[in-house]
Amino acid sequence: MKRVIKAAALAVTGALALTACASADGGSDDAGKTINIVGFAVPEAANKAAAEKFNETDAGKDVTFSGSYGASGDQSRKVVDTKGKDTDYVVFSLEPDMTRLVDAGLVAEDWNQGENKGIVSSSVAVIATEAGNPLGIKDWDDLTRPDVKIVTPDPASSGSAKWNILALYTYAKSTGATEAQADEFLKKVFKNVTTWAASGREATEAFKKGVGNVLLTYENEAILAKQNGEDLDYIVPDHTFKIENPGAVLKDAAPVATDWLDFILSDEGQLAFVSKGFRPVTDVDIAGVEVDGANDPANPFPAVKDLSTAADLGGWSAINKEWFGKDGEKLRFDKLYAEATKQ
C-alpha cells in the first residue's frame, strides 16, 4: 500500500487565458486586469472554460488569469503561509480549507452567506474502472473484493480523499451497519488501496498510467478524463456523497475578482462548469445540454437514489473533529488506516 504525499511540487502554475493585458499607458499588468487563482487541481479545466466566456463580457474584457493548482489542503496552507500574496480568488475542495483563510484574516467571515452559501461547483463521488468494467464493479461493496486494487487521493493533503471516505462511510451506514461494522467495512476497503495519491488529479493521472484497477474520484473528473480521450468507465452508485466546492475572493483582491465570482455563479458560468462535468449549483436550465464524456451525454447527471451530504453528518466542523482533525491530528481515519495496514 503506497501512500504518496507531496507538497509544494504539486502546484501547477500557468496562464488560463491568453488575452492581451495592456493598460492605456502601455503597462503589461495594471493590477485590475489580472485575476490570480489558487485552487485545488480538479476545476482547472472548468475555470479555463469559464474564463473564455468571461472574457467575452464587458466586465471580463482584457482580463487575464494566472492559476496555481494542487492538492486542496496544500494550496490552502500555501495561501496562508504567503499571506495571500499573488492571490485574488481561491477555490478549494471543501469548506475547512476556506475556513483556514478566514481564520487568517484573508477571506471575509461572511464569504458563505450568499444564496449559494459560498459553493461554486458540485459533483458526486463515483467509482471509475478500466474500460468495459472487467471486474463487474457495481457498488461500494465490491471494493472489498480481493481482486480490487484501488487508487484514491490521501486525506492528509487532498480534499477529494475526504469526500471519498465519507461516501464509503455513509454507504455502510445506509445499509444498517453499526459504527463498528462501518469501521470494519472501511478497513477492508483501505486494505485494497494500492496508492494514496497526493491529490484528486494525481490519483487520476496514476490510474491513467495503469496503477490499480479502480479509481475513487469525482463524477466530473471521470467525465473530464473521458473528454480527454481516456478509455475508462464510471459508476454512480445508488448511494453516494454530494461534493460541494467553495470559492471566495480575498479581502484585498481587485474588484474584477468579484466580477469573476459573480460570473461563475451566473447561468453562463455554470454552463461552462457543466460542460466539464460539474453538476450546477444554481437552478440554471440544462435541459437539452449534452455533456461529452458522461455515461449518457443527453442526461449527464442522473438523480442519485440516496445522496448524503456534509450537513447530514453535522457539517465540516463535526466531521473534522471525528475523522480528520487539523493539520496532522490523527483521528478516526488514521486509526482505521493503521489497523488496515496491519491486517
Short mmCIF file of N, CA and C in Angstrom, two decimals, residues 20-198:
data_model
loop_
_atom_site.label_atom_id
_atom_site.label_comp_id
_atom_site.label_asym_id
_atom_site.label_seq_id
_atom_site.Cartn_x
_atom_site.Cartn_y
_atom_site.Cartn_z
N ALA A 20 -4.54 39.56 -24.29
CA ALA A 20 -3.53 40.57 -24.00
C ALA A 20 -4.01 41.47 -22.88
N CYS A 21 -3.08 41.96 -22.09
CA CYS A 21 -3.46 42.77 -20.93
C CYS A 21 -2.61 44.02 -20.90
N ALA A 22 -2.85 44.93 -21.79
CA ALA A 22 -2.08 46.17 -21.84
C ALA A 22 -2.93 47.32 -21.35
N SER A 23 -2.40 48.12 -20.45
CA SER A 23 -3.12 49.28 -19.96
C SER A 23 -2.95 50.43 -20.92
N ALA A 24 -3.70 51.51 -20.67
CA ALA A 24 -3.69 52.64 -21.59
C ALA A 24 -2.32 53.27 -21.70
N ASP A 25 -1.52 53.18 -20.62
CA ASP A 25 -0.20 53.80 -20.68
C ASP A 25 0.88 52.83 -21.12
N GLY A 26 0.44 51.66 -21.59
CA GLY A 26 1.41 50.71 -22.14
C GLY A 26 1.91 49.70 -21.15
N GLY A 27 1.43 49.74 -19.89
CA GLY A 27 1.88 48.77 -18.91
C GLY A 27 1.37 47.38 -19.25
N SER A 28 2.04 46.36 -18.73
CA SER A 28 1.66 44.99 -19.06
C SER A 28 0.68 44.40 -18.05
N ASP A 29 0.53 45.04 -16.87
CA ASP A 29 -0.37 44.50 -15.86
C ASP A 29 -0.79 45.63 -14.94
N ASP A 30 -2.04 46.07 -15.06
CA ASP A 30 -2.46 47.22 -14.26
C ASP A 30 -3.14 46.80 -12.96
N ALA A 31 -2.91 45.55 -12.52
CA ALA A 31 -3.38 45.00 -11.24
C ALA A 31 -4.89 44.82 -11.20
N GLY A 32 -5.64 45.58 -12.00
CA GLY A 32 -7.08 45.40 -12.03
C GLY A 32 -7.51 44.50 -13.16
N LYS A 33 -6.57 44.04 -13.97
CA LYS A 33 -6.91 43.26 -15.15
C LYS A 33 -6.36 41.83 -15.10
N THR A 34 -5.78 41.45 -13.99
CA THR A 34 -5.30 40.08 -13.84
C THR A 34 -5.94 39.46 -12.61
N ILE A 35 -6.46 38.27 -12.77
CA ILE A 35 -7.04 37.52 -11.65
C ILE A 35 -6.14 36.33 -11.37
N ASN A 36 -5.58 36.31 -10.18
CA ASN A 36 -4.71 35.21 -9.76
C ASN A 36 -5.53 34.19 -8.98
N ILE A 37 -5.65 33.00 -9.55
CA ILE A 37 -6.45 31.93 -8.95
C ILE A 37 -5.53 30.93 -8.26
N VAL A 38 -5.86 30.58 -7.03
CA VAL A 38 -5.19 29.49 -6.33
C VAL A 38 -6.27 28.49 -5.95
N GLY A 39 -6.09 27.23 -6.35
CA GLY A 39 -7.16 26.29 -6.09
C GLY A 39 -6.74 24.84 -6.10
N PHE A 40 -7.70 23.99 -5.78
CA PHE A 40 -7.43 22.56 -5.87
C PHE A 40 -7.45 22.16 -7.34
N ALA A 41 -6.85 21.01 -7.64
CA ALA A 41 -6.49 20.70 -9.01
C ALA A 41 -7.68 20.46 -9.94
N VAL A 42 -8.75 19.90 -9.42
CA VAL A 42 -9.81 19.36 -10.26
C VAL A 42 -10.53 20.38 -11.15
N PRO A 43 -10.84 21.61 -10.69
CA PRO A 43 -11.63 22.52 -11.54
C PRO A 43 -10.82 23.34 -12.53
N GLU A 44 -9.57 23.02 -12.75
CA GLU A 44 -8.75 23.84 -13.65
C GLU A 44 -9.38 23.96 -15.04
N ALA A 45 -9.80 22.83 -15.61
CA ALA A 45 -10.38 22.86 -16.96
C ALA A 45 -11.68 23.66 -16.98
N ALA A 46 -12.49 23.54 -15.94
CA ALA A 46 -13.74 24.30 -15.87
C ALA A 46 -13.47 25.79 -15.73
N ASN A 47 -12.46 26.14 -14.94
CA ASN A 47 -12.10 27.55 -14.82
C ASN A 47 -11.63 28.12 -16.16
N LYS A 48 -10.89 27.33 -16.91
CA LYS A 48 -10.44 27.78 -18.23
C LYS A 48 -11.64 28.03 -19.14
N ALA A 49 -12.59 27.09 -19.12
CA ALA A 49 -13.78 27.24 -19.97
C ALA A 49 -14.58 28.47 -19.56
N ALA A 50 -14.71 28.69 -18.26
CA ALA A 50 -15.45 29.86 -17.77
C ALA A 50 -14.70 31.15 -18.09
N ALA A 51 -13.37 31.11 -18.00
CA ALA A 51 -12.56 32.31 -18.27
C ALA A 51 -12.74 32.78 -19.71
N GLU A 52 -12.83 31.82 -20.63
CA GLU A 52 -13.03 32.18 -22.04
C GLU A 52 -14.36 32.92 -22.22
N LYS A 53 -15.39 32.46 -21.54
CA LYS A 53 -16.69 33.12 -21.63
C LYS A 53 -16.68 34.46 -20.89
N PHE A 54 -15.99 34.52 -19.77
CA PHE A 54 -15.90 35.77 -19.00
C PHE A 54 -15.23 36.86 -19.83
N ASN A 55 -14.22 36.48 -20.61
CA ASN A 55 -13.52 37.45 -21.44
C ASN A 55 -14.43 38.08 -22.50
N GLU A 56 -15.56 37.44 -22.79
CA GLU A 56 -16.49 37.96 -23.78
C GLU A 56 -17.47 38.96 -23.18
N THR A 57 -17.45 39.13 -21.86
CA THR A 57 -18.36 40.07 -21.20
C THR A 57 -17.68 41.43 -21.04
N ASP A 58 -18.47 42.44 -20.75
CA ASP A 58 -17.90 43.77 -20.50
C ASP A 58 -16.98 43.75 -19.29
N ALA A 59 -17.39 43.06 -18.23
CA ALA A 59 -16.57 43.02 -17.02
C ALA A 59 -15.27 42.26 -17.24
N GLY A 60 -15.30 41.28 -18.13
CA GLY A 60 -14.12 40.43 -18.32
C GLY A 60 -13.25 40.81 -19.50
N LYS A 61 -13.60 41.88 -20.19
CA LYS A 61 -12.82 42.28 -21.36
C LYS A 61 -11.37 42.60 -20.96
N ASP A 62 -10.43 42.03 -21.68
CA ASP A 62 -8.99 42.26 -21.48
C ASP A 62 -8.47 41.74 -20.15
N VAL A 63 -9.25 40.92 -19.46
CA VAL A 63 -8.78 40.34 -18.20
C VAL A 63 -7.97 39.07 -18.50
N THR A 64 -6.86 38.92 -17.83
CA THR A 64 -6.07 37.69 -17.94
C THR A 64 -6.13 36.95 -16.62
N PHE A 65 -5.76 35.69 -16.67
CA PHE A 65 -5.80 34.83 -15.50
C PHE A 65 -4.45 34.14 -15.32
N SER A 66 -4.04 33.96 -14.09
CA SER A 66 -2.95 33.05 -13.78
C SER A 66 -3.47 32.05 -12.76
N GLY A 67 -3.02 30.82 -12.85
CA GLY A 67 -3.57 29.80 -11.97
C GLY A 67 -2.51 28.95 -11.32
N SER A 68 -2.67 28.67 -10.05
CA SER A 68 -1.84 27.72 -9.32
C SER A 68 -2.76 26.64 -8.78
N TYR A 69 -2.54 25.40 -9.18
CA TYR A 69 -3.43 24.31 -8.82
C TYR A 69 -2.65 23.17 -8.16
N GLY A 70 -3.27 22.54 -7.18
CA GLY A 70 -2.65 21.42 -6.49
C GLY A 70 -3.63 20.80 -5.51
N ALA A 71 -3.12 20.02 -4.57
CA ALA A 71 -3.98 19.42 -3.55
C ALA A 71 -4.62 20.51 -2.71
N SER A 72 -5.89 20.35 -2.39
CA SER A 72 -6.66 21.42 -1.75
C SER A 72 -6.04 21.89 -0.43
N GLY A 73 -5.73 20.96 0.45
CA GLY A 73 -5.15 21.35 1.73
C GLY A 73 -3.82 22.05 1.58
N ASP A 74 -2.99 21.54 0.69
CA ASP A 74 -1.69 22.16 0.45
C ASP A 74 -1.84 23.57 -0.09
N GLN A 75 -2.78 23.75 -1.01
CA GLN A 75 -3.00 25.07 -1.60
C GLN A 75 -3.52 26.06 -0.55
N SER A 76 -4.42 25.60 0.29
CA SER A 76 -4.95 26.45 1.35
C SER A 76 -3.85 26.90 2.30
N ARG A 77 -3.01 25.97 2.71
CA ARG A 77 -1.91 26.32 3.61
C ARG A 77 -0.93 27.26 2.94
N LYS A 78 -0.72 27.08 1.64
CA LYS A 78 0.20 27.96 0.92
C LYS A 78 -0.28 29.40 0.93
N VAL A 79 -1.58 29.60 0.70
CA VAL A 79 -2.12 30.96 0.71
C VAL A 79 -1.92 31.61 2.07
N VAL A 80 -2.14 30.85 3.13
CA VAL A 80 -1.94 31.39 4.48
C VAL A 80 -0.47 31.70 4.73
N ASP A 81 0.40 30.77 4.33
CA ASP A 81 1.84 30.96 4.56
C ASP A 81 2.38 32.19 3.84
N THR A 82 1.82 32.48 2.66
CA THR A 82 2.29 33.64 1.88
C THR A 82 1.46 34.89 2.15
N LYS A 83 0.53 34.78 3.12
CA LYS A 83 -0.33 35.91 3.49
C LYS A 83 -1.13 36.45 2.29
N GLY A 84 -1.52 35.53 1.42
CA GLY A 84 -2.36 35.90 0.28
C GLY A 84 -1.63 36.54 -0.87
N LYS A 85 -0.32 36.48 -0.87
CA LYS A 85 0.46 37.09 -1.95
C LYS A 85 0.10 36.45 -3.29
N ASP A 86 -0.10 37.30 -4.30
CA ASP A 86 -0.42 36.85 -5.66
C ASP A 86 -1.65 35.94 -5.68
N THR A 87 -2.64 36.28 -4.88
CA THR A 87 -3.88 35.51 -4.84
C THR A 87 -5.07 36.46 -4.79
N ASP A 88 -6.01 36.28 -5.72
CA ASP A 88 -7.24 37.07 -5.74
C ASP A 88 -8.47 36.22 -5.45
N TYR A 89 -8.50 35.04 -6.05
CA TYR A 89 -9.66 34.15 -5.95
C TYR A 89 -9.17 32.77 -5.57
N VAL A 90 -9.84 32.15 -4.60
CA VAL A 90 -9.47 30.81 -4.18
C VAL A 90 -10.66 29.87 -4.34
N VAL A 91 -10.37 28.64 -4.71
CA VAL A 91 -11.41 27.62 -4.81
C VAL A 91 -10.82 26.33 -4.27
N PHE A 92 -11.50 25.74 -3.30
CA PHE A 92 -10.99 24.56 -2.63
C PHE A 92 -11.98 23.41 -2.72
N SER A 93 -11.50 22.23 -2.36
CA SER A 93 -12.34 21.05 -2.41
C SER A 93 -13.43 21.09 -1.35
N LEU A 94 -13.10 21.62 -0.17
CA LEU A 94 -14.06 21.57 0.91
C LEU A 94 -13.93 22.76 1.85
N GLU A 95 -14.94 22.96 2.66
CA GLU A 95 -15.07 24.16 3.49
C GLU A 95 -13.91 24.41 4.46
N PRO A 96 -13.38 23.40 5.16
CA PRO A 96 -12.31 23.69 6.11
C PRO A 96 -11.09 24.36 5.49
N ASP A 97 -10.82 24.09 4.23
CA ASP A 97 -9.68 24.75 3.58
C ASP A 97 -9.95 26.23 3.37
N MET A 98 -11.22 26.61 3.25
CA MET A 98 -11.58 28.02 3.18
C MET A 98 -11.58 28.64 4.58
N THR A 99 -12.05 27.89 5.56
CA THR A 99 -12.09 28.39 6.93
C THR A 99 -10.69 28.78 7.41
N ARG A 100 -9.69 28.03 6.98
CA ARG A 100 -8.31 28.36 7.34
C ARG A 100 -7.95 29.78 6.91
N LEU A 101 -8.43 30.20 5.73
CA LEU A 101 -8.15 31.56 5.24
C LEU A 101 -8.96 32.60 6.00
N VAL A 102 -10.17 32.24 6.40
CA VAL A 102 -10.97 33.15 7.22
C VAL A 102 -10.28 33.38 8.56
N ASP A 103 -9.81 32.31 9.17
CA ASP A 103 -9.12 32.41 10.46
C ASP A 103 -7.86 33.25 10.35
N ALA A 104 -7.23 33.24 9.17
CA ALA A 104 -6.01 34.02 8.95
C ALA A 104 -6.30 35.46 8.56
N GLY A 105 -7.58 35.81 8.46
CA GLY A 105 -7.95 37.17 8.12
C GLY A 105 -7.84 37.51 6.65
N LEU A 106 -7.75 36.50 5.79
CA LEU A 106 -7.57 36.73 4.36
C LEU A 106 -8.88 36.75 3.59
N VAL A 107 -9.87 36.04 4.09
CA VAL A 107 -11.19 35.96 3.46
C VAL A 107 -12.23 36.43 4.47
N ALA A 108 -13.21 37.18 4.01
CA ALA A 108 -14.23 37.73 4.90
C ALA A 108 -15.03 36.63 5.60
N GLU A 109 -15.43 36.90 6.83
CA GLU A 109 -16.18 35.91 7.60
C GLU A 109 -17.53 35.58 6.97
N ASP A 110 -18.07 36.50 6.18
CA ASP A 110 -19.39 36.26 5.58
C ASP A 110 -19.29 35.69 4.16
N TRP A 111 -18.17 35.06 3.83
CA TRP A 111 -17.95 34.54 2.48
C TRP A 111 -19.03 33.55 2.06
N ASN A 112 -19.65 32.87 3.04
CA ASN A 112 -20.63 31.83 2.72
C ASN A 112 -22.06 32.23 3.06
N GLN A 113 -22.34 33.52 3.06
CA GLN A 113 -23.67 33.99 3.43
C GLN A 113 -24.59 34.25 2.24
N GLY A 114 -24.09 34.08 1.03
CA GLY A 114 -24.92 34.32 -0.15
C GLY A 114 -25.90 33.20 -0.42
N GLU A 115 -26.63 33.34 -1.51
CA GLU A 115 -27.66 32.35 -1.86
C GLU A 115 -27.09 30.95 -2.00
N ASN A 116 -25.85 30.85 -2.50
CA ASN A 116 -25.24 29.55 -2.71
C ASN A 116 -24.32 29.12 -1.57
N LYS A 117 -24.33 29.89 -0.48
CA LYS A 117 -23.53 29.55 0.71
C LYS A 117 -22.05 29.38 0.39
N GLY A 118 -21.57 30.14 -0.60
CA GLY A 118 -20.16 30.10 -0.96
C GLY A 118 -19.76 28.94 -1.86
N ILE A 119 -20.71 28.11 -2.25
CA ILE A 119 -20.41 26.94 -3.09
C ILE A 119 -20.46 27.35 -4.56
N VAL A 120 -19.39 27.03 -5.30
CA VAL A 120 -19.32 27.43 -6.71
C VAL A 120 -19.42 26.24 -7.67
N SER A 121 -19.18 25.03 -7.17
CA SER A 121 -19.30 23.85 -8.04
C SER A 121 -19.68 22.65 -7.20
N SER A 122 -20.24 21.65 -7.88
CA SER A 122 -20.73 20.47 -7.17
C SER A 122 -20.54 19.22 -8.02
N SER A 123 -20.43 18.10 -7.33
CA SER A 123 -20.30 16.82 -8.02
C SER A 123 -20.75 15.73 -7.05
N VAL A 124 -20.51 14.48 -7.41
CA VAL A 124 -20.77 13.35 -6.52
C VAL A 124 -19.60 12.38 -6.60
N ALA A 125 -19.42 11.59 -5.55
CA ALA A 125 -18.36 10.59 -5.54
C ALA A 125 -18.77 9.40 -6.40
N VAL A 126 -17.84 8.95 -7.24
CA VAL A 126 -18.12 7.83 -8.14
C VAL A 126 -16.97 6.83 -8.11
N ILE A 127 -17.21 5.69 -8.74
CA ILE A 127 -16.20 4.64 -8.88
C ILE A 127 -15.84 4.53 -10.35
N ALA A 128 -14.58 4.76 -10.69
CA ALA A 128 -14.12 4.60 -12.08
C ALA A 128 -13.40 3.27 -12.22
N THR A 129 -13.57 2.66 -13.38
CA THR A 129 -12.96 1.36 -13.65
C THR A 129 -12.25 1.38 -15.00
N GLU A 130 -11.51 0.33 -15.27
CA GLU A 130 -10.93 0.17 -16.59
C GLU A 130 -12.06 0.03 -17.61
N ALA A 131 -11.77 0.35 -18.85
CA ALA A 131 -12.79 0.31 -19.90
C ALA A 131 -13.49 -1.05 -19.94
N GLY A 132 -14.81 -1.00 -20.05
CA GLY A 132 -15.58 -2.23 -20.08
C GLY A 132 -15.88 -2.81 -18.72
N ASN A 133 -15.36 -2.18 -17.66
CA ASN A 133 -15.59 -2.64 -16.29
C ASN A 133 -15.36 -4.14 -16.16
N PRO A 134 -14.13 -4.61 -16.47
CA PRO A 134 -13.87 -6.05 -16.50
C PRO A 134 -14.12 -6.77 -15.17
N LEU A 135 -14.05 -6.05 -14.06
CA LEU A 135 -14.30 -6.69 -12.76
C LEU A 135 -15.78 -6.71 -12.40
N GLY A 136 -16.60 -6.06 -13.22
CA GLY A 136 -18.03 -6.04 -12.94
C GLY A 136 -18.39 -5.28 -11.67
N ILE A 137 -17.68 -4.20 -11.41
CA ILE A 137 -17.94 -3.39 -10.23
C ILE A 137 -19.32 -2.73 -10.35
N LYS A 138 -20.12 -2.83 -9.30
CA LYS A 138 -21.46 -2.24 -9.32
C LYS A 138 -21.68 -1.25 -8.18
N ASP A 139 -21.02 -1.48 -7.05
CA ASP A 139 -21.32 -0.66 -5.88
C ASP A 139 -20.10 -0.66 -4.95
N TRP A 140 -20.22 0.12 -3.86
CA TRP A 140 -19.12 0.25 -2.91
C TRP A 140 -18.74 -1.09 -2.29
N ASP A 141 -19.70 -1.99 -2.10
CA ASP A 141 -19.41 -3.30 -1.51
C ASP A 141 -18.34 -4.06 -2.30
N ASP A 142 -18.34 -3.88 -3.61
CA ASP A 142 -17.40 -4.61 -4.46
C ASP A 142 -15.95 -4.22 -4.18
N LEU A 143 -15.74 -3.09 -3.54
CA LEU A 143 -14.37 -2.62 -3.31
C LEU A 143 -13.64 -3.43 -2.25
N THR A 144 -14.34 -4.33 -1.56
CA THR A 144 -13.69 -5.18 -0.56
C THR A 144 -13.19 -6.49 -1.16
N ARG A 145 -13.47 -6.73 -2.43
CA ARG A 145 -13.06 -7.98 -3.06
C ARG A 145 -11.55 -8.07 -3.19
N PRO A 146 -10.98 -9.27 -3.11
CA PRO A 146 -9.52 -9.41 -3.15
C PRO A 146 -8.88 -9.06 -4.49
N ASP A 147 -9.68 -9.04 -5.57
CA ASP A 147 -9.12 -8.73 -6.89
C ASP A 147 -9.14 -7.24 -7.19
N VAL A 148 -9.60 -6.43 -6.25
CA VAL A 148 -9.71 -4.98 -6.46
C VAL A 148 -8.46 -4.28 -5.94
N LYS A 149 -7.90 -3.39 -6.78
CA LYS A 149 -6.74 -2.58 -6.39
C LYS A 149 -7.10 -1.12 -6.61
N ILE A 150 -7.21 -0.40 -5.53
CA ILE A 150 -7.81 0.94 -5.55
C ILE A 150 -6.76 2.04 -5.59
N VAL A 151 -7.05 3.07 -6.38
CA VAL A 151 -6.29 4.32 -6.35
C VAL A 151 -7.23 5.40 -5.82
N THR A 152 -6.78 6.14 -4.83
CA THR A 152 -7.58 7.22 -4.26
C THR A 152 -6.63 8.27 -3.70
N PRO A 153 -7.03 9.52 -3.64
CA PRO A 153 -6.17 10.52 -3.01
C PRO A 153 -6.10 10.33 -1.49
N ASP A 154 -5.14 11.00 -0.88
CA ASP A 154 -4.85 10.88 0.55
C ASP A 154 -5.44 12.08 1.30
N PRO A 155 -6.20 11.84 2.37
CA PRO A 155 -6.79 12.96 3.10
C PRO A 155 -5.79 13.84 3.82
N ALA A 156 -4.54 13.42 3.93
CA ALA A 156 -3.54 14.28 4.55
C ALA A 156 -3.30 15.54 3.74
N SER A 157 -3.54 15.45 2.42
CA SER A 157 -3.30 16.61 1.56
C SER A 157 -4.50 16.96 0.70
N SER A 158 -5.37 16.00 0.44
CA SER A 158 -6.41 16.15 -0.57
C SER A 158 -7.81 16.23 0.02
N GLY A 159 -8.57 17.20 -0.45
CA GLY A 159 -9.97 17.29 -0.05
C GLY A 159 -10.82 16.20 -0.68
N SER A 160 -10.52 15.87 -1.94
CA SER A 160 -11.33 14.86 -2.62
C SER A 160 -11.25 13.51 -1.91
N ALA A 161 -10.13 13.24 -1.26
CA ALA A 161 -9.99 12.00 -0.50
C ALA A 161 -11.02 11.93 0.62
N LYS A 162 -11.26 13.06 1.26
CA LYS A 162 -12.22 13.08 2.36
C LYS A 162 -13.64 12.81 1.87
N TRP A 163 -13.97 13.37 0.72
CA TRP A 163 -15.29 13.08 0.15
C TRP A 163 -15.44 11.57 -0.10
N ASN A 164 -14.40 10.94 -0.64
CA ASN A 164 -14.45 9.51 -0.93
C ASN A 164 -14.68 8.69 0.34
N ILE A 165 -13.95 9.04 1.39
CA ILE A 165 -14.07 8.30 2.65
C ILE A 165 -15.46 8.47 3.24
N LEU A 166 -16.00 9.68 3.17
CA LEU A 166 -17.35 9.91 3.69
C LEU A 166 -18.40 9.17 2.86
N ALA A 167 -18.15 9.05 1.56
CA ALA A 167 -19.07 8.27 0.71
C ALA A 167 -19.09 6.81 1.15
N LEU A 168 -17.91 6.26 1.42
CA LEU A 168 -17.82 4.88 1.87
C LEU A 168 -18.51 4.69 3.23
N TYR A 169 -18.24 5.61 4.13
CA TYR A 169 -18.81 5.51 5.48
C TYR A 169 -20.33 5.62 5.45
N THR A 170 -20.85 6.62 4.75
CA THR A 170 -22.31 6.80 4.74
C THR A 170 -23.00 5.68 3.98
N TYR A 171 -22.30 5.09 2.99
CA TYR A 171 -22.87 3.91 2.33
C TYR A 171 -23.05 2.80 3.35
N ALA A 172 -22.01 2.53 4.12
CA ALA A 172 -22.09 1.46 5.12
C ALA A 172 -23.24 1.72 6.10
N LYS A 173 -23.36 2.96 6.55
CA LYS A 173 -24.42 3.30 7.49
C LYS A 173 -25.80 3.16 6.84
N SER A 174 -25.88 3.42 5.53
CA SER A 174 -27.18 3.31 4.84
C SER A 174 -27.67 1.88 4.76
N THR A 175 -26.76 0.92 4.91
CA THR A 175 -27.14 -0.49 4.88
C THR A 175 -27.56 -0.99 6.26
N GLY A 176 -27.52 -0.12 7.26
CA GLY A 176 -27.88 -0.51 8.61
C GLY A 176 -26.70 -0.90 9.48
N ALA A 177 -25.49 -0.67 8.99
CA ALA A 177 -24.30 -1.05 9.74
C ALA A 177 -24.18 -0.24 11.03
N THR A 178 -23.68 -0.88 12.07
CA THR A 178 -23.31 -0.16 13.28
C THR A 178 -22.01 0.60 13.02
N GLU A 179 -21.60 1.44 13.97
CA GLU A 179 -20.33 2.15 13.79
C GLU A 179 -19.17 1.17 13.69
N ALA A 180 -19.20 0.12 14.50
CA ALA A 180 -18.12 -0.88 14.45
C ALA A 180 -18.12 -1.60 13.11
N GLN A 181 -19.29 -1.92 12.60
CA GLN A 181 -19.37 -2.60 11.30
C GLN A 181 -18.93 -1.67 10.17
N ALA A 182 -19.27 -0.39 10.27
CA ALA A 182 -18.82 0.58 9.27
C ALA A 182 -17.31 0.68 9.28
N ASP A 183 -16.71 0.67 10.46
CA ASP A 183 -15.25 0.72 10.56
C ASP A 183 -14.62 -0.50 9.90
N GLU A 184 -15.20 -1.67 10.12
CA GLU A 184 -14.66 -2.89 9.52
C GLU A 184 -14.76 -2.83 8.00
N PHE A 185 -15.86 -2.31 7.50
CA PHE A 185 -16.01 -2.15 6.05
C PHE A 185 -14.94 -1.22 5.50
N LEU A 186 -14.73 -0.09 6.15
CA LEU A 186 -13.72 0.86 5.69
C LEU A 186 -12.33 0.24 5.72
N LYS A 187 -12.03 -0.52 6.74
CA LYS A 187 -10.70 -1.15 6.82
C LYS A 187 -10.49 -2.14 5.68
N LYS A 188 -11.54 -2.86 5.31
CA LYS A 188 -11.43 -3.80 4.19
C LYS A 188 -11.16 -3.05 2.89
N VAL A 189 -11.82 -1.90 2.71
CA VAL A 189 -11.57 -1.09 1.51
C VAL A 189 -10.15 -0.53 1.55
N PHE A 190 -9.74 0.04 2.68
CA PHE A 190 -8.41 0.63 2.80
C PHE A 190 -7.32 -0.40 2.53
N LYS A 191 -7.57 -1.63 2.93
CA LYS A 191 -6.59 -2.70 2.69
C LYS A 191 -6.37 -2.93 1.20
N ASN A 192 -7.36 -2.60 0.38
CA ASN A 192 -7.25 -2.79 -1.07
C ASN A 192 -6.71 -1.57 -1.80
N VAL A 193 -6.39 -0.50 -1.05
CA VAL A 193 -5.83 0.69 -1.70
C VAL A 193 -4.36 0.44 -2.01
N THR A 194 -4.03 0.53 -3.28
CA THR A 194 -2.64 0.33 -3.69
C THR A 194 -1.85 1.62 -3.69
N THR A 195 -2.53 2.75 -3.90
CA THR A 195 -1.86 4.06 -3.91
C THR A 195 -2.78 5.13 -3.33
N TRP A 196 -2.27 5.86 -2.34
CA TRP A 196 -2.92 7.05 -1.81
C TRP A 196 -2.21 8.24 -2.44
N ALA A 197 -2.79 8.81 -3.46
CA ALA A 197 -2.13 9.88 -4.21
C ALA A 197 -2.28 11.22 -3.48
N ALA A 198 -1.45 12.18 -3.88
CA ALA A 198 -1.41 13.46 -3.18
C ALA A 198 -2.62 14.34 -3.46
#
